[in-house]
GROMACS .gro file of C-alpha atoms in nm:
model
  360
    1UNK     CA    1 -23.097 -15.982  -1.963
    2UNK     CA    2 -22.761 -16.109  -2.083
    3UNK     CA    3 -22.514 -15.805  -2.119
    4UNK     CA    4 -22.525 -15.454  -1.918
    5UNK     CA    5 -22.413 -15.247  -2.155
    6UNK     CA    6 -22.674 -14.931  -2.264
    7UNK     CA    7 -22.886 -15.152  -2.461
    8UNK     CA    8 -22.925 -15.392  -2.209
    9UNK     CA    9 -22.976 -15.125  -1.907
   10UNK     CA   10 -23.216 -14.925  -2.123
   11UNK     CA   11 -23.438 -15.298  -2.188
   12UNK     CA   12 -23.423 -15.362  -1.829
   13UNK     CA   13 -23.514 -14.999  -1.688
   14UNK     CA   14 -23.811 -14.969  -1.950
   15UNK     CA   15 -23.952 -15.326  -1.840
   16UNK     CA   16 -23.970 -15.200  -1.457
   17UNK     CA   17 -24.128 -14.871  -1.579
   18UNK     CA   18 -24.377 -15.074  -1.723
   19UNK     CA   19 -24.449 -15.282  -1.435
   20UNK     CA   20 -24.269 -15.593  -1.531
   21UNK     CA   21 -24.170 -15.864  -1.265
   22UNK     CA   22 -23.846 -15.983  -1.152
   23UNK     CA   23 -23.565 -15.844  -1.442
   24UNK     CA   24 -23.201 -15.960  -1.392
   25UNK     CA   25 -22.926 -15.820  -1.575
   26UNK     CA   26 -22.596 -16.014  -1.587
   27UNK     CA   27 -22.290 -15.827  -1.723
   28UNK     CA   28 -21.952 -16.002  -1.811
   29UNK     CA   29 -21.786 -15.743  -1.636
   30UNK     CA   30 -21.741 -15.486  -1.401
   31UNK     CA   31 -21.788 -15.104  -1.557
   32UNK     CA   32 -21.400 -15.050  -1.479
   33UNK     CA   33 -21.252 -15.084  -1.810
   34UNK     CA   34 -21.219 -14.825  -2.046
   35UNK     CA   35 -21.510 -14.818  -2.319
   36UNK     CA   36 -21.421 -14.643  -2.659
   37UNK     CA   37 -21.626 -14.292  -2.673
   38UNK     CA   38 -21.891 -14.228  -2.847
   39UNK     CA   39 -22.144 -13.887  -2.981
   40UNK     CA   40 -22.503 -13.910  -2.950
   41UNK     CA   41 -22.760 -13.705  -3.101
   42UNK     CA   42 -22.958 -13.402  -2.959
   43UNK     CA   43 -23.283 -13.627  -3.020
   44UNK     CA   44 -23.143 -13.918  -2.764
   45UNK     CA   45 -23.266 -13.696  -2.513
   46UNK     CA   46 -23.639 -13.786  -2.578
   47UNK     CA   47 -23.523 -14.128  -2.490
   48UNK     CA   48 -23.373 -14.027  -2.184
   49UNK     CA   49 -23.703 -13.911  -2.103
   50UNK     CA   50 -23.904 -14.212  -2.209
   51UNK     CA   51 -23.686 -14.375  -1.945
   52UNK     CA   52 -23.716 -14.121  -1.636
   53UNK     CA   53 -23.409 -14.016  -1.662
   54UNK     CA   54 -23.335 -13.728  -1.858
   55UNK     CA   55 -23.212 -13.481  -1.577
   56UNK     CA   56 -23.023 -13.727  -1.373
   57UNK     CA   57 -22.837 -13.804  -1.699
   58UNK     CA   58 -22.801 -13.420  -1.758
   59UNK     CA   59 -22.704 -13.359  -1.436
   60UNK     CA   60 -22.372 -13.591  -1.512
   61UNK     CA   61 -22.191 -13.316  -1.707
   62UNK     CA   62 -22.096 -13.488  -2.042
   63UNK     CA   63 -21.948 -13.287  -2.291
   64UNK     CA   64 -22.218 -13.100  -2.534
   65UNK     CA   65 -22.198 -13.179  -2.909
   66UNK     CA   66 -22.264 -12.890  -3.108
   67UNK     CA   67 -22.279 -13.068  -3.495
   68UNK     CA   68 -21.956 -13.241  -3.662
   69UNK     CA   69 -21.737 -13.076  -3.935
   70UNK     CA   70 -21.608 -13.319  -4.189
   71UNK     CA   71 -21.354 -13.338  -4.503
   72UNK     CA   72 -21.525 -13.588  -4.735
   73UNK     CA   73 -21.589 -13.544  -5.102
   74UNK     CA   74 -21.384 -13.246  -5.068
   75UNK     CA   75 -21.049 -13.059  -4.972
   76UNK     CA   76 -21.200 -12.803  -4.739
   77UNK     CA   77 -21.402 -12.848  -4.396
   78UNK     CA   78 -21.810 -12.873  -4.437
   79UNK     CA   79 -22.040 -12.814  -4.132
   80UNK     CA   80 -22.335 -12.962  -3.987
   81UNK     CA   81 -22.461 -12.801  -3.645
   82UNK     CA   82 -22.717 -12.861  -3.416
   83UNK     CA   83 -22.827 -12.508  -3.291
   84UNK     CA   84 -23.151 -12.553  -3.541
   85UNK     CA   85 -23.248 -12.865  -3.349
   86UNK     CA   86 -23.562 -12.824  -3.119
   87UNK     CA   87 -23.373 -13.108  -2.867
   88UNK     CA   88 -23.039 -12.876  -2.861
   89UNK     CA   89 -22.737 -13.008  -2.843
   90UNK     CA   90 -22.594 -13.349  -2.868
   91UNK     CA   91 -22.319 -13.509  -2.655
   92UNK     CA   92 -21.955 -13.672  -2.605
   93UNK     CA   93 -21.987 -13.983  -2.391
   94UNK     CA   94 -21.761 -14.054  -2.139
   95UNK     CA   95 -21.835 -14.416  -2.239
   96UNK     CA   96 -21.724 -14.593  -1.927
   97UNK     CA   97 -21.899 -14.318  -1.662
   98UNK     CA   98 -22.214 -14.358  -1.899
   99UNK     CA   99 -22.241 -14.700  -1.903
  100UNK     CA  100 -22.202 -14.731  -1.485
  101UNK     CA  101 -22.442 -14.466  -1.469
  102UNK     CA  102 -22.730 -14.636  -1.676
  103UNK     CA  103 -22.671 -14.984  -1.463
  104UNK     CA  104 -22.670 -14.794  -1.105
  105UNK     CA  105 -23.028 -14.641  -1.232
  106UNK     CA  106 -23.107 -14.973  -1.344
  107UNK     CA  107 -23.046 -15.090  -1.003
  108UNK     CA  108 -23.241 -14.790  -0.852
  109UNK     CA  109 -23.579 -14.947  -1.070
  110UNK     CA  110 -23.500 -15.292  -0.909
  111UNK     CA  111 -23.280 -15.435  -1.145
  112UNK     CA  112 -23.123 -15.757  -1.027
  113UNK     CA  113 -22.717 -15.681  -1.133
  114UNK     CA  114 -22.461 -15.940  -1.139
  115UNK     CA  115 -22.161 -15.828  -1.220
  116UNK     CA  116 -21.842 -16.043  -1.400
  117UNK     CA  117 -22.130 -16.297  -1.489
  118UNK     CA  118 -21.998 -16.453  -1.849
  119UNK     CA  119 -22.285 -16.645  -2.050
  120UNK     CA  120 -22.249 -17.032  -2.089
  121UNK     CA  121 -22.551 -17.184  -2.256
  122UNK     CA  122 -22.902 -17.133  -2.340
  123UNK     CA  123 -23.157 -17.419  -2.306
  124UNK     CA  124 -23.535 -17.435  -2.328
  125UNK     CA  125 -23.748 -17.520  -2.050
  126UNK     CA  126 -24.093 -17.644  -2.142
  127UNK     CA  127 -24.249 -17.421  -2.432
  128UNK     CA  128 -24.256 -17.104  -2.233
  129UNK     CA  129 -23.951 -17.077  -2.059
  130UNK     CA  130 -23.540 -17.091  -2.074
  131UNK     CA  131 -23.291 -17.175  -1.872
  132UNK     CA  132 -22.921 -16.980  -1.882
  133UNK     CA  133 -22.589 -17.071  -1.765
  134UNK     CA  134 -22.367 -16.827  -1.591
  135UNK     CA  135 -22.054 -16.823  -1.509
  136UNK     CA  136 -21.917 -16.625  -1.182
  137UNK     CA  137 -21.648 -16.603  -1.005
  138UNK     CA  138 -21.893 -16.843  -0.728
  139UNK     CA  139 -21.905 -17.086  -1.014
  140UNK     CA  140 -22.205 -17.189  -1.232
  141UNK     CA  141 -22.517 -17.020  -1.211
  142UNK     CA  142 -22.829 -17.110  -1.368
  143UNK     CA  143 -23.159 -16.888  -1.362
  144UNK     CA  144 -23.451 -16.990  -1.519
  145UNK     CA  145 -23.621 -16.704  -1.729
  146UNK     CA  146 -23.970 -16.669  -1.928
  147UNK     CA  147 -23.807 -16.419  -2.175
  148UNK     CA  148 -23.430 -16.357  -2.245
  149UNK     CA  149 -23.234 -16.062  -2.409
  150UNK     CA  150 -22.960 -16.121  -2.596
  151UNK     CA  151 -22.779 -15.753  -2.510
  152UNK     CA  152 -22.422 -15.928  -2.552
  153UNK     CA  153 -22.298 -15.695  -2.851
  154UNK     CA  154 -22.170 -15.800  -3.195
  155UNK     CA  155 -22.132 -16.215  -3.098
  156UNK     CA  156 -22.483 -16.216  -3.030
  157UNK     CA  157 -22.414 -16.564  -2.870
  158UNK     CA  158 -22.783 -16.583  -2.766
  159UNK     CA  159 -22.946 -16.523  -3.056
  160UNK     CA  160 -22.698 -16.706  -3.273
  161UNK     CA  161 -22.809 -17.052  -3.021
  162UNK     CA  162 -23.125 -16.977  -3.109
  163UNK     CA  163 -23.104 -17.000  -3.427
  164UNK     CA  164 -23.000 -16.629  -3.592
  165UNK     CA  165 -22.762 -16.594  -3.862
  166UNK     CA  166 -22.558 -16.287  -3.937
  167UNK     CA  167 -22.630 -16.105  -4.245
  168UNK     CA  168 -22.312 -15.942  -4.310
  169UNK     CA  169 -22.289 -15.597  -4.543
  170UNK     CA  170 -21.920 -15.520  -4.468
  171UNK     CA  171 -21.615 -15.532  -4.211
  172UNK     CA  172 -21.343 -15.332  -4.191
  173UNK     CA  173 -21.134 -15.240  -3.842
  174UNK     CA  174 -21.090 -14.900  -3.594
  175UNK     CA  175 -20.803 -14.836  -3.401
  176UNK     CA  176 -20.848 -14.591  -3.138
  177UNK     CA  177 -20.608 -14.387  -2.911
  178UNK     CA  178 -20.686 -14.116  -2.683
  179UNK     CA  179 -20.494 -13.753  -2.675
  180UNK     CA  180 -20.487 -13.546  -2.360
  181UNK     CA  181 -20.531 -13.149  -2.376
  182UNK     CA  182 -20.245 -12.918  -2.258
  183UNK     CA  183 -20.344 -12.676  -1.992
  184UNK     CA  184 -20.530 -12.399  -2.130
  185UNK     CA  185 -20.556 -12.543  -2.450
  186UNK     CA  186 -20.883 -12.629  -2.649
  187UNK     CA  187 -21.053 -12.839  -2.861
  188UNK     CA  188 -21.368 -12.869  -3.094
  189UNK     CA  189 -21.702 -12.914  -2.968
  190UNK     CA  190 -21.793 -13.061  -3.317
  191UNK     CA  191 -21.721 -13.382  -3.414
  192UNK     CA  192 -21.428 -13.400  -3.696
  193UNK     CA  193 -21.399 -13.640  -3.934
  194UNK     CA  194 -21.176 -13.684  -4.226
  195UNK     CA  195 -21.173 -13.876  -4.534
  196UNK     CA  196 -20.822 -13.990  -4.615
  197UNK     CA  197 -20.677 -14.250  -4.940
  198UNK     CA  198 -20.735 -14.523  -4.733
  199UNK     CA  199 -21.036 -14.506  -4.492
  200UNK     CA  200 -21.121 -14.194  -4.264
  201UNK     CA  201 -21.050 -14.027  -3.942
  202UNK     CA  202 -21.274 -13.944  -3.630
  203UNK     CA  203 -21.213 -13.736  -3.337
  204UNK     CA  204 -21.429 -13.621  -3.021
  205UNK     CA  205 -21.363 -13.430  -2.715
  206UNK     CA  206 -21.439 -13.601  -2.398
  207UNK     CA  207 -21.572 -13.476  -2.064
  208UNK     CA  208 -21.180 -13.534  -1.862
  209UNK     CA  209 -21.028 -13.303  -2.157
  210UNK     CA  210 -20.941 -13.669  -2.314
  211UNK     CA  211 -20.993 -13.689  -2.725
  212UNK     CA  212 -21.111 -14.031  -2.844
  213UNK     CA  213 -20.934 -14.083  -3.180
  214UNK     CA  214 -20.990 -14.348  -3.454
  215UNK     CA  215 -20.892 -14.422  -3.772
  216UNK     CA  216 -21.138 -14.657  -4.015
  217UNK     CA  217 -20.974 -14.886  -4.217
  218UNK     CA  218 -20.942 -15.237  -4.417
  219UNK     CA  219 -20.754 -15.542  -4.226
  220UNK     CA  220 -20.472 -15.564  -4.435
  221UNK     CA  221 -20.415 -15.185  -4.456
  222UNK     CA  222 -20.399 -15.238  -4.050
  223UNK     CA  223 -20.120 -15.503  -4.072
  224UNK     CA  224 -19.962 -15.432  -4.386
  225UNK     CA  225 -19.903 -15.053  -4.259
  226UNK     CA  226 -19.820 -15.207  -3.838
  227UNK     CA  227 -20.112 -14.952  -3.709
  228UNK     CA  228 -20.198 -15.129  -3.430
  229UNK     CA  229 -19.859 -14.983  -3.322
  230UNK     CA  230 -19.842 -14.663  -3.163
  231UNK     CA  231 -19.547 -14.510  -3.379
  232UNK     CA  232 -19.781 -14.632  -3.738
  233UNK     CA  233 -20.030 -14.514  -3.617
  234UNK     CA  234 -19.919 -14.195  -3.508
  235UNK     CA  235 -19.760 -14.098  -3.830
  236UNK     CA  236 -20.056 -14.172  -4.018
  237UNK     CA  237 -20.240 -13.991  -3.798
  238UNK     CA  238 -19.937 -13.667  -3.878
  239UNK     CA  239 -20.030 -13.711  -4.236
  240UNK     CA  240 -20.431 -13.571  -4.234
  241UNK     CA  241 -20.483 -13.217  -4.335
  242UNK     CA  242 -20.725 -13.118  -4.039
  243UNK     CA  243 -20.722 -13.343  -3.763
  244UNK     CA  244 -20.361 -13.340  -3.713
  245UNK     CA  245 -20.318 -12.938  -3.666
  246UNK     CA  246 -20.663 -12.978  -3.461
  247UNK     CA  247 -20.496 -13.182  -3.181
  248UNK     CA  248 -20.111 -12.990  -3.174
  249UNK     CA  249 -20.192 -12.866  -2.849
  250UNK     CA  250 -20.299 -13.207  -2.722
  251UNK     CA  251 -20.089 -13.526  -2.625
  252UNK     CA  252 -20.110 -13.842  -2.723
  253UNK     CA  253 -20.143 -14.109  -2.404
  254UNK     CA  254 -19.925 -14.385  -2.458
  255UNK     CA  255 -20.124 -14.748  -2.387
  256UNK     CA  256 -20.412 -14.637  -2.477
  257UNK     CA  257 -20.404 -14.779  -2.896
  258UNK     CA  258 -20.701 -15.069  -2.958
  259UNK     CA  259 -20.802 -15.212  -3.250
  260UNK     CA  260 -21.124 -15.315  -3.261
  261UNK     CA  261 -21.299 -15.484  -3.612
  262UNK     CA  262 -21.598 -15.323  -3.731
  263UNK     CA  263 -21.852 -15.563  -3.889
  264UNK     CA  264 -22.161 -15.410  -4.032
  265UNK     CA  265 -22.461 -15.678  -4.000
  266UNK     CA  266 -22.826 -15.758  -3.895
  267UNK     CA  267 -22.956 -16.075  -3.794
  268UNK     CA  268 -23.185 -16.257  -4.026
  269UNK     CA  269 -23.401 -16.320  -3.704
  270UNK     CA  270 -23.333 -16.046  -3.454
  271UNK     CA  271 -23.621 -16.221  -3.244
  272UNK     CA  272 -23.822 -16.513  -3.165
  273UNK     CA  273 -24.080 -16.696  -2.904
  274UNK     CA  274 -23.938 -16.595  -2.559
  275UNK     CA  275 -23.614 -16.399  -2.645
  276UNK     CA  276 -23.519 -16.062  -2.842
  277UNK     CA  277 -23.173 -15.917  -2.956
  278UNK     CA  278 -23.098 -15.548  -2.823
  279UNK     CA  279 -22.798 -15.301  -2.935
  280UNK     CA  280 -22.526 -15.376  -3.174
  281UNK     CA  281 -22.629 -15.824  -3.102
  282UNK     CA  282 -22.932 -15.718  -3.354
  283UNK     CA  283 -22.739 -15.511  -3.551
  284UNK     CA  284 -22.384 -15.316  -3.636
  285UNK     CA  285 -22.384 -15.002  -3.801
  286UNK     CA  286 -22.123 -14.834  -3.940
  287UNK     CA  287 -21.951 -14.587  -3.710
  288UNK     CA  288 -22.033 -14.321  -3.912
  289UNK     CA  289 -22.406 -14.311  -3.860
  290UNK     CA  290 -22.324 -14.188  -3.520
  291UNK     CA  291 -22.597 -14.385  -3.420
  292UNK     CA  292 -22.483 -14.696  -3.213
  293UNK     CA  293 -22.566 -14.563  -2.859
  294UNK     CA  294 -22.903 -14.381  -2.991
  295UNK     CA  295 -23.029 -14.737  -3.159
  296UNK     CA  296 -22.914 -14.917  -2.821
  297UNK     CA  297 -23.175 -14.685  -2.618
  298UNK     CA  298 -23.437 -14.721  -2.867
  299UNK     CA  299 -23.405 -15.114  -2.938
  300UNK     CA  300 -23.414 -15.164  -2.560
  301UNK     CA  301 -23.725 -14.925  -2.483
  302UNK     CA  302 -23.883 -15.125  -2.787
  303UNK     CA  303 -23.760 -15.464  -2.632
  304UNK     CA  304 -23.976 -15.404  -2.350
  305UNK     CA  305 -24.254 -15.296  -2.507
  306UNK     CA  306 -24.252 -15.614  -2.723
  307UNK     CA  307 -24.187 -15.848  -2.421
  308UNK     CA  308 -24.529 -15.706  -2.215
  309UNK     CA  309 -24.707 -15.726  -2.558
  310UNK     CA  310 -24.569 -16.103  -2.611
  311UNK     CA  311 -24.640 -16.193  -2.170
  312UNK     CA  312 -25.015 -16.058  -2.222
  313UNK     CA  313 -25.048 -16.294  -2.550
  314UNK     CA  314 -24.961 -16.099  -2.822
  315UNK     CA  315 -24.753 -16.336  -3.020
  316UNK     CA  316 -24.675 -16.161  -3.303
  317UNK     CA  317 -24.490 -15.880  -3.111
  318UNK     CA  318 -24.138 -16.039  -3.168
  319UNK     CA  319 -24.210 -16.056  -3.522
  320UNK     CA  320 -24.305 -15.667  -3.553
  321UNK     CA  321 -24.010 -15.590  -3.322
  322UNK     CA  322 -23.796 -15.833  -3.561
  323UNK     CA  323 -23.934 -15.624  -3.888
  324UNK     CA  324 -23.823 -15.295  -3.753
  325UNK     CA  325 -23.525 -15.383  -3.709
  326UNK     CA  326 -23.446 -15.503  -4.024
  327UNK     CA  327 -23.627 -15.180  -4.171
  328UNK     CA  328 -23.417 -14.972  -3.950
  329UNK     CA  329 -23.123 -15.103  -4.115
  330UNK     CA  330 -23.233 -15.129  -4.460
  331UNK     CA  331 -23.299 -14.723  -4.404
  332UNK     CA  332 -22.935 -14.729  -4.255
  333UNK     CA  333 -22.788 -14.896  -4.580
  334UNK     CA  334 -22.923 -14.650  -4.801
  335UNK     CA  335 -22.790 -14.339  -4.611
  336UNK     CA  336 -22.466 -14.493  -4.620
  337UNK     CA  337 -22.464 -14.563  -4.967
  338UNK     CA  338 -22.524 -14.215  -5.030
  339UNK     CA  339 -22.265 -14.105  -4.790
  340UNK     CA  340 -21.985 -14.340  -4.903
  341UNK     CA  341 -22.075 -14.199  -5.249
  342UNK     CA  342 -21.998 -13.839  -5.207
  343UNK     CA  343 -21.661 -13.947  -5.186
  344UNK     CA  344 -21.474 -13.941  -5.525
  345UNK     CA  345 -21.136 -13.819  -5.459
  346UNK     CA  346 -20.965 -14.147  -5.480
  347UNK     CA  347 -21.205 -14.386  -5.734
  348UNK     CA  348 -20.913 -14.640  -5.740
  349UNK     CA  349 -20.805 -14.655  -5.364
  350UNK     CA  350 -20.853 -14.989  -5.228
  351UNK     CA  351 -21.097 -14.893  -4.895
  352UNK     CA  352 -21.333 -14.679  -5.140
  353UNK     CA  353 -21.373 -14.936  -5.421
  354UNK     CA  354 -21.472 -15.151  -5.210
  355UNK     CA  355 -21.741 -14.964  -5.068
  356UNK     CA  356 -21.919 -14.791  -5.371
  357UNK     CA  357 -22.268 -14.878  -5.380
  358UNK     CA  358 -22.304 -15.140  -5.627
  359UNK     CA  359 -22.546 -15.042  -5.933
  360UNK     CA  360 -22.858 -15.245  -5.971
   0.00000   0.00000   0.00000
């Protein structure tokens, strides 16, 4: 398993469920550093339970996601809530706590963990096997594995070695700051997010009274308007009609600004004999969906139930797994096609042009 991220945790705790051998996870690094936030959905918690783990993940206090309320296609606030769903609430991640936790219950199924292990190379071994190159801080370390995933995010270096090509739909960047709340002040449960001339805005509350913040936009908005600066970026930020009143009894917390790009993609072969791509190294949705950490669980339960198919001799299990994917995101496409269409406040702005679905 090459990346520990919830993907990769989610592949590797499914495959001991299911009675699978010796499973190593190797992580570039060390669950310390500070993971942009992220909502899931109320029906992530059937996941949770597919993998054991539903109450101990309840049990870690995360902040409940009631719905989202959004300005887009329109100068007032819409709502979408979650009380109606039979799985109840959603959730704010505290990315970085969530992430630990997933790879210390990976760890509690017999997961092999090796931490601040960077991947080298990828070579076969015989027909049925690979051999991969670590690095650690002990120096090089090769294991020798009869079925790889490639959990290592958007690069999907694995993958990409053996052969996949990126099939990209769109990029644009997010650059994301995090507010503190004032004593006794509060915040939305929902998440918010507002459409603006050029891109949109996204806010969640966070378990620590932290709110993640990002704003959506094209590359040479970013530099041409300096907003990978804090003082750009804030007085963009000043200019939104909702957000910015929302967080006037919060603070903003200096250092914490990243800019991240934001490629939407699948692979054109998101698996093959002896190795699978999990998470965001099969495919990159738009933000928006709210769906990155939800398809990360699912690709990863589904990873392991195509790897014990493929061990017992079912050879066309990677090609299944390889078609849902690409369904998956063919379905994802057309919802945000639709989405990006409500929007017609600003026909000639730059960011929306660009993104209106293109007539057949």
């Amino acid at each position: 398993m090459l990346g520990g991220g919830p993907a990769g945790c989610a592949a590797a705790i499914a495959l001991r469920r299911s009675g699978g051998g010796t499973v190593v996870v190797a992580e570039s690094g060390t669950y310390a550093a500070e993971r942009i936030g992220e909502s899931v959905p109320p029906d992530t918690r059937r996941l949770f339970a597919r993998l054991g783990l539903l109450e101990a993940f309840e049990l870690e206090g995360h902040e409940p996601c009631y719905g989202s309320c959004s300005s887009w296609g329109d100068d007032v606030l819409g709502y979408n809530d979650f009380t109606v769903s039979p799985d109840g609430s959603g959730f704010h991640l505290d990315r970085r706590r969530f992430d630990a936790f997933l790879a210390h219950r990976a760890t509690e199924a017999g997961v092999h963990l090796v931490t601040g292990a960077r991947f080298r190379s990828v070579r076969p071994y015989g027909q049925r096997a690979f051999v991969v190159e670590l690095e650690t801080g002990a120096g090089v370390r090769r294991l020798k594995a009869s079925f790889v995933i490639d959990a290592m995010g958007g690069r999907a270096r694995l993958a990409r070695a053996c052969g996949a090509q990126w099939l990209v739909h769109d990029r644009f960047f997010c650059a994301t700051g995090y507010f503190h709340l004032r004593d006794g002040a509060e915040f939305t449960q929902l998440t918010m997010l507002e459409a603006v001339p050029d891109g949109w805005w996204y806010a969640a509350r966070l378990p620590d009274r932290r709110i993640a913040v990002a704003f959506a936009c094209d590359g040479d908005d970013l530099r041409a308007a300096t907003l990978h600066e804090n003082g750009s970026w804030l007085r963009r930020l000043s200019q939104t009609s909702f957000l910015a009143p929302a967080l006037s009894e919060s603070f903003f917390l200096p250092g914490t600004l990243r800019v991240c790009p934001v490629p939407c993609f699948v692979l054109d072969r998101p698996a093959g004999p002896h190795w699978i791509a999990v998470g965001d190294a099969a495919s990159s949705y738009d933000p928006l969906s709210g769906q990155g950490i939800h398809k990360a669980l699912s690709n990863g339960v589904a990873a392991a139930d195509t790897i014990r198919a493929f061990l017992d001799g079912d050879e066309t299990a990677t090609e299944r797994y390889a078609q849902r994917v690409r369904r998956a995101f063919d379905t994802f496409l057309a919802q945000r096609d639709a989405f990006y269409r409500r929007e017609q406040r600003w026909p000639e702005a730059p960011f929306w042009s660009r993104r209106r679905p293109r007539r057949a």
